[in-house]
XYZ file of C-alpha atoms in Angstrom:
697
model
C -57.368 -19.612 29.379
C -53.783 -20.596 28.622
C -51.073 -18.187 29.662
C -47.752 -17.734 27.978
C -44.663 -18.135 30.144
C -42.339 -15.115 30.473
C -39.614 -17.061 28.659
C -41.909 -17.771 25.681
C -43.104 -14.170 25.631
C -39.525 -12.908 25.613
C -38.622 -15.246 22.772
C -41.694 -14.167 20.743
C -40.889 -10.501 21.313
C -37.297 -11.106 20.251
C -38.431 -12.929 17.100
C -40.821 -10.105 16.204
C -38.089 -7.514 16.655
C -35.676 -9.521 14.519
C -38.250 -9.854 11.713
C -38.977 -6.125 11.860
C -35.252 -5.387 11.690
C -34.844 -7.753 8.752
C -37.661 -6.051 6.813
C -36.213 -2.586 7.406
C -32.730 -3.640 6.327
C -34.126 -5.106 3.123
C -35.845 -1.805 2.275
C -32.845 0.340 3.237
C -30.494 -1.685 1.050
C -32.816 -1.891 -1.966
C -31.851 -0.090 -5.180
C -35.382 1.218 -5.692
C -35.375 2.836 -2.255
C -32.072 4.523 -3.139
C -33.655 5.866 -6.340
C -36.629 7.207 -4.387
C -34.305 9.026 -1.989
C -32.387 10.530 -4.901
C -35.633 11.963 -6.295
C -36.672 13.096 -2.834
C -33.398 15.004 -2.423
C -34.017 16.782 -5.733
C -37.477 17.836 -4.578
C -36.140 19.127 -1.259
C -33.431 21.117 -3.049
C -35.913 22.673 -5.494
C -38.138 23.978 -2.716
C -35.172 25.057 -0.562
C -33.701 27.114 -3.396
C -36.534 29.650 -3.099
C -37.638 29.129 0.516
C -38.488 32.531 2.038
C -37.350 31.561 5.544
C -35.791 28.893 7.747
C -39.166 27.546 8.897
C -40.115 26.694 5.300
C -36.830 24.805 4.839
C -37.426 22.811 8.025
C -41.066 21.987 7.294
C -40.333 20.901 3.728
C -37.355 18.769 4.794
C -39.134 16.962 7.620
C -42.458 16.403 5.872
C -40.753 14.683 2.979
C -38.136 12.749 4.969
C -40.344 11.511 7.786
C -43.183 10.877 5.329
C -40.881 8.570 3.389
C -39.907 6.764 6.602
C -43.539 6.258 7.553
C -44.678 4.984 4.154
C -41.714 2.712 3.390
C -40.452 1.679 6.834
C -43.611 1.960 8.948
C -41.860 4.021 11.604
C -42.809 7.367 13.070
C -40.670 9.743 15.101
C -41.670 12.974 16.762
C -38.707 15.370 16.844
C -38.274 17.668 19.823
C -38.701 21.164 18.362
C -37.168 24.461 19.503
C -35.666 22.961 22.655
C -33.864 25.433 24.893
C -30.273 24.578 25.643
C -27.909 26.063 28.185
C -24.588 27.097 26.708
C -21.498 28.389 28.475
C -20.765 31.075 25.930
C -23.158 33.567 24.397
C -24.758 32.552 21.135
C -27.488 34.519 19.472
C -29.783 31.511 19.303
C -30.079 29.096 22.226
C -32.717 26.759 20.853
C -32.266 23.525 18.923
C -34.288 23.488 15.708
C -34.948 19.742 15.862
C -33.666 16.822 17.915
C -34.340 13.086 17.915
C -32.297 11.521 20.707
C -28.655 12.359 20.029
C -29.360 13.459 16.436
C -29.542 17.257 16.197
C -30.681 18.947 12.972
C -30.069 22.664 12.508
C -31.835 24.321 9.571
C -30.753 27.476 7.752
C -32.101 29.526 4.909
C -30.002 29.131 1.756
C -28.421 32.585 2.072
C -27.165 31.669 5.555
C -24.819 29.003 4.176
C -23.713 30.740 0.983
C -20.266 31.921 2.056
C -17.396 30.464 4.117
C -17.926 33.136 6.770
C -21.577 32.342 7.462
C -20.851 28.621 7.160
C -18.185 28.882 9.870
C -20.623 30.730 12.122
C -23.293 28.063 11.651
C -20.795 25.257 12.311
C -19.677 26.950 15.533
C -23.305 27.222 16.609
C -24.165 23.545 16.137
C -20.892 22.421 17.747
C -21.812 24.481 20.773
C -25.200 22.784 20.907
C -23.634 19.320 20.721
C -21.160 20.179 23.489
C -23.959 21.187 25.819
C -26.472 18.435 25.239
C -27.504 16.504 28.324
C -24.916 13.867 29.209
C -27.290 11.030 28.213
C -27.379 12.360 24.653
C -23.886 13.803 24.287
C -22.160 10.443 23.830
C -22.219 9.685 20.129
C -24.160 12.857 19.301
C -24.344 13.835 15.635
C -25.256 17.239 14.237
C -26.769 17.776 10.803
C -26.481 21.280 9.352
C -28.555 21.929 6.223
C -30.348 24.575 4.213
C -32.130 21.908 2.194
C -29.636 22.574 -0.593
C -26.346 21.618 0.970
C -25.581 19.516 4.061
C -22.821 18.827 6.592
C -22.467 16.162 9.322
C -20.629 16.842 12.588
C -19.938 14.076 15.149
C -19.079 14.723 18.788
C -16.228 12.483 20.015
C -15.686 11.210 23.551
C -12.530 13.299 23.951
C -14.428 16.516 23.238
C -13.222 16.864 19.646
C -15.352 16.863 16.513
C -15.281 14.887 13.280
C -16.937 16.670 10.373
C -17.660 16.160 6.718
C -17.357 18.873 4.079
C -20.406 20.862 2.950
C -21.892 18.800 0.119
C -24.893 19.093 -2.195
C -27.825 17.249 -0.638
C -28.216 13.775 -2.148
C -30.150 10.588 -1.577
C -27.126 9.115 0.196
C -27.273 11.924 2.769
C -30.965 11.283 3.404
C -30.228 7.568 3.837
C -27.545 8.436 6.366
C -30.042 10.480 8.383
C -32.654 7.716 8.199
C -30.142 5.137 9.413
C -29.163 7.536 12.179
C -32.753 7.907 13.328
C -33.356 4.147 13.198
C -30.123 3.420 15.056
C -31.221 5.494 18.061
C -32.746 2.318 19.463
C -29.540 0.429 18.800
C -26.230 0.124 20.601
C -23.019 1.716 19.451
C -20.237 -0.647 18.428
C -17.899 0.173 21.314
C -15.600 -1.908 23.545
C -17.888 -1.278 26.509
C -21.006 -2.464 24.710
C -19.246 -5.543 23.328
C -18.296 -6.615 26.842
C -21.797 -5.886 28.146
C -23.426 -7.852 25.335
C -21.147 -10.876 25.228
C -19.660 -11.166 28.719
C -22.015 -9.565 31.247
C -25.515 -9.972 29.833
C -26.315 -13.180 31.745
C -24.771 -16.059 33.667
C -23.555 -17.928 31.765
C -22.787 -15.145 29.315
C -23.250 -15.626 25.547
C -19.466 -15.901 25.101
C -19.236 -18.546 27.825
C -22.181 -20.528 26.386
C -20.512 -20.554 22.989
C -17.154 -21.645 24.395
C -18.778 -24.412 26.422
C -20.672 -25.977 23.497
C -17.492 -25.824 21.407
C -15.541 -27.544 24.186
C -18.207 -30.237 24.487
C -18.042 -30.822 20.729
C -14.257 -31.213 20.904
C -14.544 -33.637 23.798
C -17.462 -35.782 22.659
C -17.598 -35.853 18.861
C -14.718 -34.095 17.081
C -14.379 -34.759 13.368
C -11.109 -35.686 11.697
C -10.761 -32.127 10.380
C -11.488 -30.619 13.806
C -8.796 -32.792 15.349
C -6.389 -31.851 12.563
C -6.867 -28.110 13.061
C -6.689 -28.541 16.838
C -3.354 -30.404 16.638
C -1.912 -27.929 14.151
C -3.012 -25.053 16.380
C -1.049 -26.731 19.181
C 2.034 -27.072 16.985
C 2.151 -23.468 15.796
C 1.009 -22.139 19.181
C 3.766 -23.861 21.108
C 5.583 -20.668 22.120
C 2.505 -19.298 23.776
C 1.308 -22.517 25.453
C 3.237 -25.656 26.417
C 2.130 -28.003 29.155
C 5.571 -29.595 29.546
C 6.771 -26.547 31.446
C 6.890 -26.890 35.249
C 6.127 -23.260 36.006
C 3.754 -22.414 38.840
C 1.825 -20.375 36.281
C 0.851 -23.573 34.469
C -1.146 -24.776 37.478
C -2.829 -21.383 37.836
C -3.660 -21.422 34.145
C -5.198 -24.895 34.377
C -7.454 -23.844 37.251
C -8.439 -20.615 35.466
C -9.433 -22.508 32.319
C -11.471 -24.994 34.346
C -13.260 -22.158 36.139
C -13.911 -20.295 32.867
C -15.963 -23.219 31.542
C -17.217 -24.629 34.855
C -15.458 -27.925 34.189
C -12.856 -30.045 35.952
C -9.371 -30.441 34.467
C -7.287 -33.030 36.282
C -3.658 -32.206 36.984
C -1.561 -33.458 34.101
C -4.553 -33.711 31.745
C -2.860 -31.619 29.097
C -5.214 -32.608 26.288
C -8.298 -31.352 28.117
C -6.525 -28.122 29.041
C -5.575 -27.514 25.426
C -9.153 -28.212 24.286
C -10.568 -25.790 26.847
C -8.256 -23.017 25.642
C -8.933 -23.855 21.991
C -12.705 -23.690 22.572
C -12.440 -20.319 24.341
C -10.213 -18.896 21.610
C -12.569 -20.212 18.920
C -15.554 -18.539 20.611
C -13.683 -15.231 20.674
C -12.650 -15.675 17.020
C -16.267 -16.287 15.963
C -17.373 -13.047 17.635
C -14.679 -10.823 16.103
C -15.175 -12.363 12.642
C -18.909 -11.688 12.886
C -18.119 -8.077 13.811
C -15.841 -7.806 10.782
C -18.735 -9.003 8.627
C -21.012 -6.459 10.307
C -18.628 -3.677 9.297
C -18.217 -5.065 5.778
C -22.001 -5.144 5.401
C -22.218 -1.472 6.329
C -19.693 -0.360 3.692
C -20.522 -2.833 0.927
C -24.170 -3.638 1.699
C -26.738 -4.239 -1.033
C -30.220 -5.679 -1.288
C -28.889 -9.219 -1.727
C -26.987 -9.311 1.551
C -28.363 -11.352 4.445
C -29.062 -9.333 7.588
C -27.891 -10.335 11.039
C -31.500 -10.609 12.155
C -32.202 -13.046 9.294
C -29.201 -15.171 10.267
C -30.198 -15.147 13.927
C -33.742 -16.315 13.181
C -33.355 -18.331 9.975
C -32.661 -22.007 9.250
C -29.544 -23.475 10.857
C -28.317 -24.844 7.518
C -28.427 -21.359 5.991
C -26.415 -20.027 8.919
C -23.847 -22.823 8.604
C -23.436 -22.245 4.883
C -22.975 -18.528 5.472
C -20.402 -19.152 8.192
C -18.527 -21.562 5.945
C -18.100 -18.776 3.355
C -17.260 -16.290 6.084
C -14.624 -18.536 7.650
C -12.963 -19.293 4.332
C -12.653 -15.573 3.673
C -14.678 -15.857 0.441
C -17.148 -13.146 1.500
C -14.313 -10.683 2.060
C -12.238 -11.691 -0.962
C -15.132 -11.085 -3.342
C -15.278 -7.533 -1.965
C -11.544 -7.018 -2.489
C -10.175 -7.636 1.012
C -7.976 -10.619 0.316
C -6.493 -11.566 3.667
C -8.927 -10.269 6.281
C -10.099 -13.798 7.055
C -7.834 -16.444 5.622
C -9.237 -19.804 6.623
C -7.491 -20.178 9.972
C -7.301 -22.673 12.839
C -10.694 -21.623 14.230
C -12.989 -22.601 11.357
C -13.472 -26.213 12.462
C -16.889 -25.778 14.104
C -18.909 -24.992 10.937
C -18.113 -27.998 8.733
C -21.257 -29.964 7.871
C -19.941 -32.933 9.891
C -19.124 -30.927 13.051
C -22.068 -28.518 13.070
C -24.916 -29.426 15.425
C -27.970 -27.812 16.997
C -26.083 -26.755 20.129
C -23.357 -24.927 18.195
C -26.038 -23.412 15.941
C -28.018 -22.049 18.902
C -24.946 -20.487 20.509
C -23.769 -18.897 17.241
C -27.266 -17.604 16.518
C -27.114 -15.723 19.803
C -23.937 -13.965 18.600
C -25.735 -12.743 15.482
C -28.816 -11.764 17.496
C -26.670 -9.575 19.764
C -24.896 -7.934 16.840
C -28.242 -7.278 15.115
C -28.918 -4.808 17.933
C -25.822 -2.764 17.075
C -25.825 0.205 14.768
C -23.846 0.101 11.557
C -20.309 1.049 12.536
C -19.838 3.104 9.372
C -22.903 5.194 10.155
C -21.704 8.788 10.431
C -18.060 8.419 9.468
C -16.958 9.183 13.009
C -13.472 7.927 12.314
C -12.536 7.482 15.984
C -9.598 5.054 16.019
C -9.478 2.629 18.944
C -8.490 -0.893 19.927
C -11.999 -2.289 19.669
C -11.205 -5.810 20.871
C -8.598 -5.578 23.629
C -11.130 -5.349 26.466
C -13.263 -8.103 24.942
C -10.225 -10.383 24.661
C -9.261 -9.652 28.265
C -12.822 -10.383 29.395
C -13.064 -13.706 27.516
C -9.536 -15.104 28.020
C -8.740 -15.522 31.765
C -5.885 -13.308 32.960
C -3.902 -16.254 34.382
C -3.997 -17.823 30.930
C -2.860 -14.633 29.188
C -0.087 -13.931 31.663
C 1.271 -17.482 31.513
C 1.642 -16.957 27.767
C 3.538 -13.698 28.178
C 0.551 -11.544 27.163
C 0.338 -8.217 28.969
C -1.765 -5.576 27.264
C -0.820 -1.940 27.069
C -2.949 1.121 27.942
C -3.445 3.294 24.826
C -1.815 6.325 26.451
C 1.331 4.319 27.213
C 1.452 2.916 23.680
C 1.179 6.430 22.236
C 3.865 7.794 24.534
C 6.198 4.925 23.622
C 5.628 5.612 19.931
C 6.317 9.330 20.313
C 9.558 8.698 22.184
C 10.633 6.082 19.643
C 9.925 8.361 16.680
C 11.792 11.230 18.307
C 12.396 13.954 15.746
C 11.332 11.917 12.696
C 9.209 14.317 10.611
C 5.443 13.730 10.397
C 4.247 12.201 7.126
C 7.666 10.564 6.725
C 7.941 7.810 9.313
C 7.033 4.146 8.926
C 6.502 1.734 11.822
C 6.242 -1.987 12.586
C 4.903 -3.732 15.675
C 6.490 -7.222 15.555
C 4.364 -8.592 18.437
C 1.135 -6.716 17.879
C -1.259 -8.558 20.216
C -4.800 -7.222 19.820
C -3.517 -4.105 18.066
C -3.135 -1.375 20.694
C 0.111 -0.031 19.201
C -1.231 -0.533 15.665
C -4.371 1.513 16.349
C -2.279 4.271 17.970
C -0.035 4.343 14.889
C -3.071 4.496 12.593
C -4.472 7.399 14.600
C -1.204 9.301 14.283
C -1.007 8.785 10.506
C -4.578 10.041 10.129
C -3.773 13.097 12.229
C -0.702 13.765 10.049
C -2.965 13.675 6.980
C -6.057 15.346 8.432
C -6.484 17.710 5.466
C -6.079 14.966 2.842
C -8.935 13.139 1.081
C -9.923 9.687 2.327
C -8.128 7.917 -0.513
C -4.806 9.478 0.499
C -5.375 8.710 4.188
C -6.094 5.077 3.362
C -2.994 4.735 1.186
C -0.779 6.369 3.797
C -1.915 4.085 6.631
C -1.525 0.895 4.589
C 1.979 1.893 3.472
C 3.268 3.070 6.850
C 1.770 0.849 9.576
C 2.382 -2.925 9.687
C 2.246 -5.719 12.250
C 3.264 -9.322 12.982
C 2.259 -11.810 15.680
C 2.945 -15.503 16.274
C -0.366 -16.039 18.071
C -2.973 -16.836 15.354
C -5.700 -15.225 17.444
C -3.673 -12.025 17.917
C -2.905 -11.757 14.202
C -6.607 -12.223 13.412
C -7.672 -9.650 16.010
C -5.218 -6.976 14.889
C -6.108 -7.521 11.241
C -9.812 -6.984 11.962
C -9.041 -4.041 14.255
C -7.043 -2.495 11.423
C -9.921 -3.008 8.966
C -12.588 -1.648 11.326
C -10.575 1.484 12.036
C -10.136 2.182 8.317
C -13.756 1.395 7.415
C -14.794 5.055 7.361
C -12.175 5.723 4.661
C -13.042 2.846 2.333
C -14.648 3.783 -0.968
C -16.752 1.581 -3.222
C -13.786 0.609 -5.403
C -11.103 0.279 -2.719
C -9.445 -3.120 -2.374
C -6.455 -4.101 -0.237
C -4.787 -6.704 1.963
C -4.383 -5.696 5.591
C -0.615 -5.512 6.320
C -0.741 -7.662 9.458
C 0.832 -11.115 9.262
C 0.995 -14.380 11.174
C 4.713 -14.824 11.777
C 7.456 -15.367 14.330
C 9.495 -12.230 15.007
C 12.217 -14.293 16.637
C 12.592 -16.686 13.708
C 12.112 -15.202 10.248
C 12.817 -16.794 6.845
C 16.560 -16.880 6.271
C 18.373 -16.139 3.009
C 20.030 -18.970 1.128
C 21.066 -19.733 -2.432
C 20.136 -22.433 -4.908
C 23.054 -22.082 -7.275
C 23.149 -18.360 -7.927
C 19.453 -17.756 -7.206
C 18.727 -15.819 -3.998
C 16.105 -17.747 -2.018
C 14.265 -17.740 1.303
C 14.127 -20.811 3.540
C 11.734 -21.478 6.376
C 10.617 -24.509 8.383
C 7.099 -24.812 9.790
C 6.585 -27.566 12.335
C 3.411 -29.564 11.754
C 1.936 -32.641 13.351
C 3.002 -34.550 10.244
C 6.582 -33.404 10.615
C 8.462 -30.283 9.528
C 7.347 -28.556 6.335
C 10.488 -27.182 4.674
C 9.835 -24.162 2.447
C 12.284 -22.828 -0.107
C 11.253 -20.193 -2.651
C 13.229 -17.680 -4.719
C 13.203 -14.272 -3.094
C 11.827 -12.871 -6.351
C 8.632 -14.914 -5.847
C 7.671 -12.868 -2.790
C 8.937 -9.505 -4.063
C 5.395 -8.341 -4.825
C 3.561 -8.951 -1.543
C 0.057 -8.460 -2.984
C 0.703 -10.746 -5.964
C 2.250 -13.414 -3.727
C -0.773 -13.320 -1.399
C -3.273 -13.655 -4.264
C -1.255 -16.482 -5.811
C -1.168 -18.449 -2.562
C -4.924 -17.974 -2.182
C -5.527 -19.361 -5.687
C -3.187 -22.215 -4.847
C -5.659 -23.623 -2.335
C -8.144 -24.567 -5.050
C -5.512 -26.597 -6.901
C -4.382 -28.214 -3.654
C -7.968 -29.172 -2.807
C -8.240 -30.774 -6.262
C -4.923 -32.601 -5.621
C -3.500 -31.150 -8.825
C 0.290 -31.085 -8.385
C 0.864 -29.849 -11.934
C -1.389 -26.807 -11.428
C 0.212 -26.015 -8.046
C 3.667 -26.193 -9.617
C 2.597 -23.999 -12.544
C 0.983 -21.400 -10.261
C 4.092 -21.125 -8.080
C 6.384 -20.797 -11.081
C 4.134 -18.057 -12.534
C 5.481 -15.577 -9.963
C 9.136 -16.528 -10.413
C 11.076 -14.619 -13.107
C 12.329 -16.800 -15.945
C 15.979 -16.133 -15.090
C 15.427 -17.612 -11.610
C 13.793 -20.801 -12.899
C 16.929 -22.909 -13.008
C 16.633 -26.717 -13.033
C 17.425 -26.874 -9.312
C 14.829 -24.210 -8.490
C 12.214 -26.030 -10.581
C 13.003 -29.233 -8.715
C 12.523 -27.442 -5.373
C 9.181 -25.997 -6.516
C 8.054 -29.444 -7.671
C 9.004 -30.890 -4.261
C 7.013 -28.195 -2.413
C 4.004 -28.706 -4.711
C 4.054 -32.436 -4.002
C 4.330 -31.887 -0.236
C 1.352 -29.529 -0.192
C -0.811 -31.886 -2.239
C 0.285 -34.850 -0.105
C -0.995 -32.997 2.952
C -4.350 -32.684 1.222
C -4.388 -36.348 0.231
C -3.847 -37.198 3.897
C -6.675 -34.804 4.868
C -4.128 -32.560 6.528
C -4.011 -29.337 4.557
C -6.781 -26.774 4.525
C -4.836 -23.668 5.502
C -1.146 -24.181 4.759
C -0.920 -22.164 1.537
C -1.949 -18.969 3.285
C 0.090 -19.690 6.396
C 3.111 -20.050 4.105
C 2.153 -16.748 2.495
C 2.137 -15.021 5.887
C 5.411 -16.449 7.169
C 7.369 -15.796 3.968
C 5.942 -12.293 3.580
C 7.532 -11.278 6.900
C 10.917 -11.506 5.162
C 9.866 -8.866 2.652
C 8.197 -6.116 4.678
C 10.920 -3.564 4.046
C 12.707 -1.279 6.509
C 11.052 0.924 9.101
C 11.911 4.121 10.956
C 10.428 2.728 14.151
C 9.901 -0.755 15.552
C 7.621 -0.456 18.571
C 5.532 -2.676 20.797
C 5.201 -4.707 23.950
C 6.840 -8.078 23.137
C 6.657 -11.161 25.378
C 9.244 -11.189 28.165
C 9.885 -14.884 28.796
C 13.113 -16.240 30.302
C 15.007 -18.907 28.392
C 14.420 -21.468 31.141
C 10.636 -20.971 30.862
C 10.405 -21.358 27.096
C 8.881 -24.635 25.826
C 11.626 -27.185 25.279
C 10.761 -27.734 21.621
C 10.929 -24.020 20.920
C 14.239 -23.709 22.774
C 15.720 -26.374 20.544
C 14.417 -24.597 17.466
C 16.029 -21.233 18.260
C 19.097 -22.414 20.221
C 21.538 -22.341 17.316
C 20.145 -18.997 16.206
C 20.910 -17.562 19.647
C 24.412 -19.065 19.601
C 25.108 -17.634 16.141
C 23.968 -14.203 17.267
C 25.988 -14.426 20.526
C 22.952 -13.659 22.633
C 23.703 -16.020 25.527
C 25.387 -14.835 28.673
C 28.298 -17.117 29.493
C 28.635 -20.429 27.700
C 26.249 -20.478 24.743
C 25.934 -24.261 24.851
C 25.356 -24.967 28.525
C 24.173 -21.629 29.918
C 22.068 -18.837 28.602
C 19.678 -18.822 31.523
C 19.761 -15.028 31.578
C 18.527 -14.735 27.990
C 15.021 -13.390 27.548
C 13.198 -14.106 24.291
C 12.707 -10.348 23.888
C 16.464 -10.055 23.340
C 16.187 -12.397 20.388
C 13.155 -10.549 19.012
C 15.008 -7.230 19.314
C 18.049 -8.642 17.547
C 16.075 -10.236 14.707
C 13.848 -7.149 14.287
C 16.833 -4.818 14.074
C 18.586 -6.988 11.512
C 15.555 -7.615 9.294
C 13.324 -4.558 9.513
C 15.054 -1.514 11.015
C 16.320 1.300 8.800
C 19.794 2.700 9.320
C 19.282 5.371 11.947
C 15.926 3.890 12.969
C 14.867 3.214 16.563
C 13.430 0.277 18.500
C 11.125 1.131 21.388
C 9.911 -1.833 23.460
C 8.112 -1.747 26.802
C 9.595 -3.843 29.595
C 7.193 -6.125 31.423
């Protein structure tokens, strides 16, 4: 009799689990299931209204809810009933009504939740239970308090605090939340620790390393023209963070670290291979965080037509590639109202039909398979703000590589303390803040947390508006800007309503070299130069064109379609549509026509793809407004260690600002780039009376 190898058995078991997960997700997201739950909630409420005691409420609730789960989802759970629990302070009742894992349900008769006084007593009781669960269950524990008529959710946070919803009339949505909670007990929480365990420690080589290696091999053996284009442009815009012409000792350490990270050999002086190794590693990280962003989007905008992670992990490779193509372009997010979350960046090269192959497909499928095991982040509206990706970034990008690029990440407690000292006596609910070198988003997430605490009593819509208006970020590193943007989105996900739409106020830009004001005749304009492999791209636009940041962003996104169609006339018309008539002088029109031609010429030479939105980011940094606080941990890199090309670019700027010590032409060796960033930030973004608070490396 033939026996099945352990490897085959594991694969079959994994496939079966993925199919089961896919079936459940289809049912949970279906409109008809939502209707059934709405009717079920009405039935529960009708019986609860006249229930003679708590036991009747509990029996009615569980028979109907778990019966629905069994019939529609083919799952059965046996709650632990009347479990004794040790508490440190006296409470009349020391037994849990019902518990499934870390989900605790406490039932009350309707009269026991009729007034604020008895409600407060019941809330105190269930909080006490959550606090004194066994340690295995306490992490991520959620309490459900209900009389079958109204319901309240209470989440236990790692720091010992609670996050709670208001008492609300029981609805189908509440029942769905409980069902998802029960089903997610077998799943992993979306936490920094679990991300590292899943992607970096699960095996040797880890899933993240496997992905990076197949991407590197694709770049080395069969890159397409587009892949090479994005790779070279990534080099050009990334030059501050990585330049192999430098003779620093750190460069040698970085080369060895990159070689070790992929188990390859990089010969001394082989700059091209070193760049490709770093590009592959960064692309692998970008794929993971983008997939997580889609996971979160699915949980807040999911419907029966959405494709589950299990489906993508097990389905045809062409379906996965097509899905990734839409994901990478940002189309999936834009159609849901989040215009700039993913913008078609330097890391989308791997999923073109020409570049995609079975090896890349297998490695990417593993990413989706891992994320299929995670619970929906939005599950119980925990609202715990954290830098979700910092530890993952540190685990994937070797420390010698990060340090050689001036990247040193900040502990959350130190970021928060720096913010508090920078804000000083600025009143809560009044301050605004910018991190001009935001990295993975540690300072940004601390700022978000503080805004939410300032507005704790406000509805979600107000909290969301306040955060978006008061907390903004910039970074020159494309990967950092992407990471912070997704971090920002994830940490606001629990506030997002069905109709909410917004751009995340985090931008790819250079805080040491921002667009400078100039005039075309009497029209106030902004000028900026982006270095590309095809030569410098000189941008000049009237300041009025970027006055409305949201409109400018949407316009530049629409521009890409016209550029792809090589339609100079349409590009010109679209750009002029956001310029007031009084600013459309003949000279301004000529400048717009020149820019339109340059952008279309890039496309004709197969060298565009992403420039419209990069332009949008860089020019928007000139119009962010003024802030009470500018905080962060900027790169501390001496002038002598800056890449030569970048030194030449900013040299005159430093001379003009008198930032050199000694002779500005021949000396300046004591200048640190942070001095330039501080000077530019103060001039462009700091309010009168505002404060800059930077950490020193």
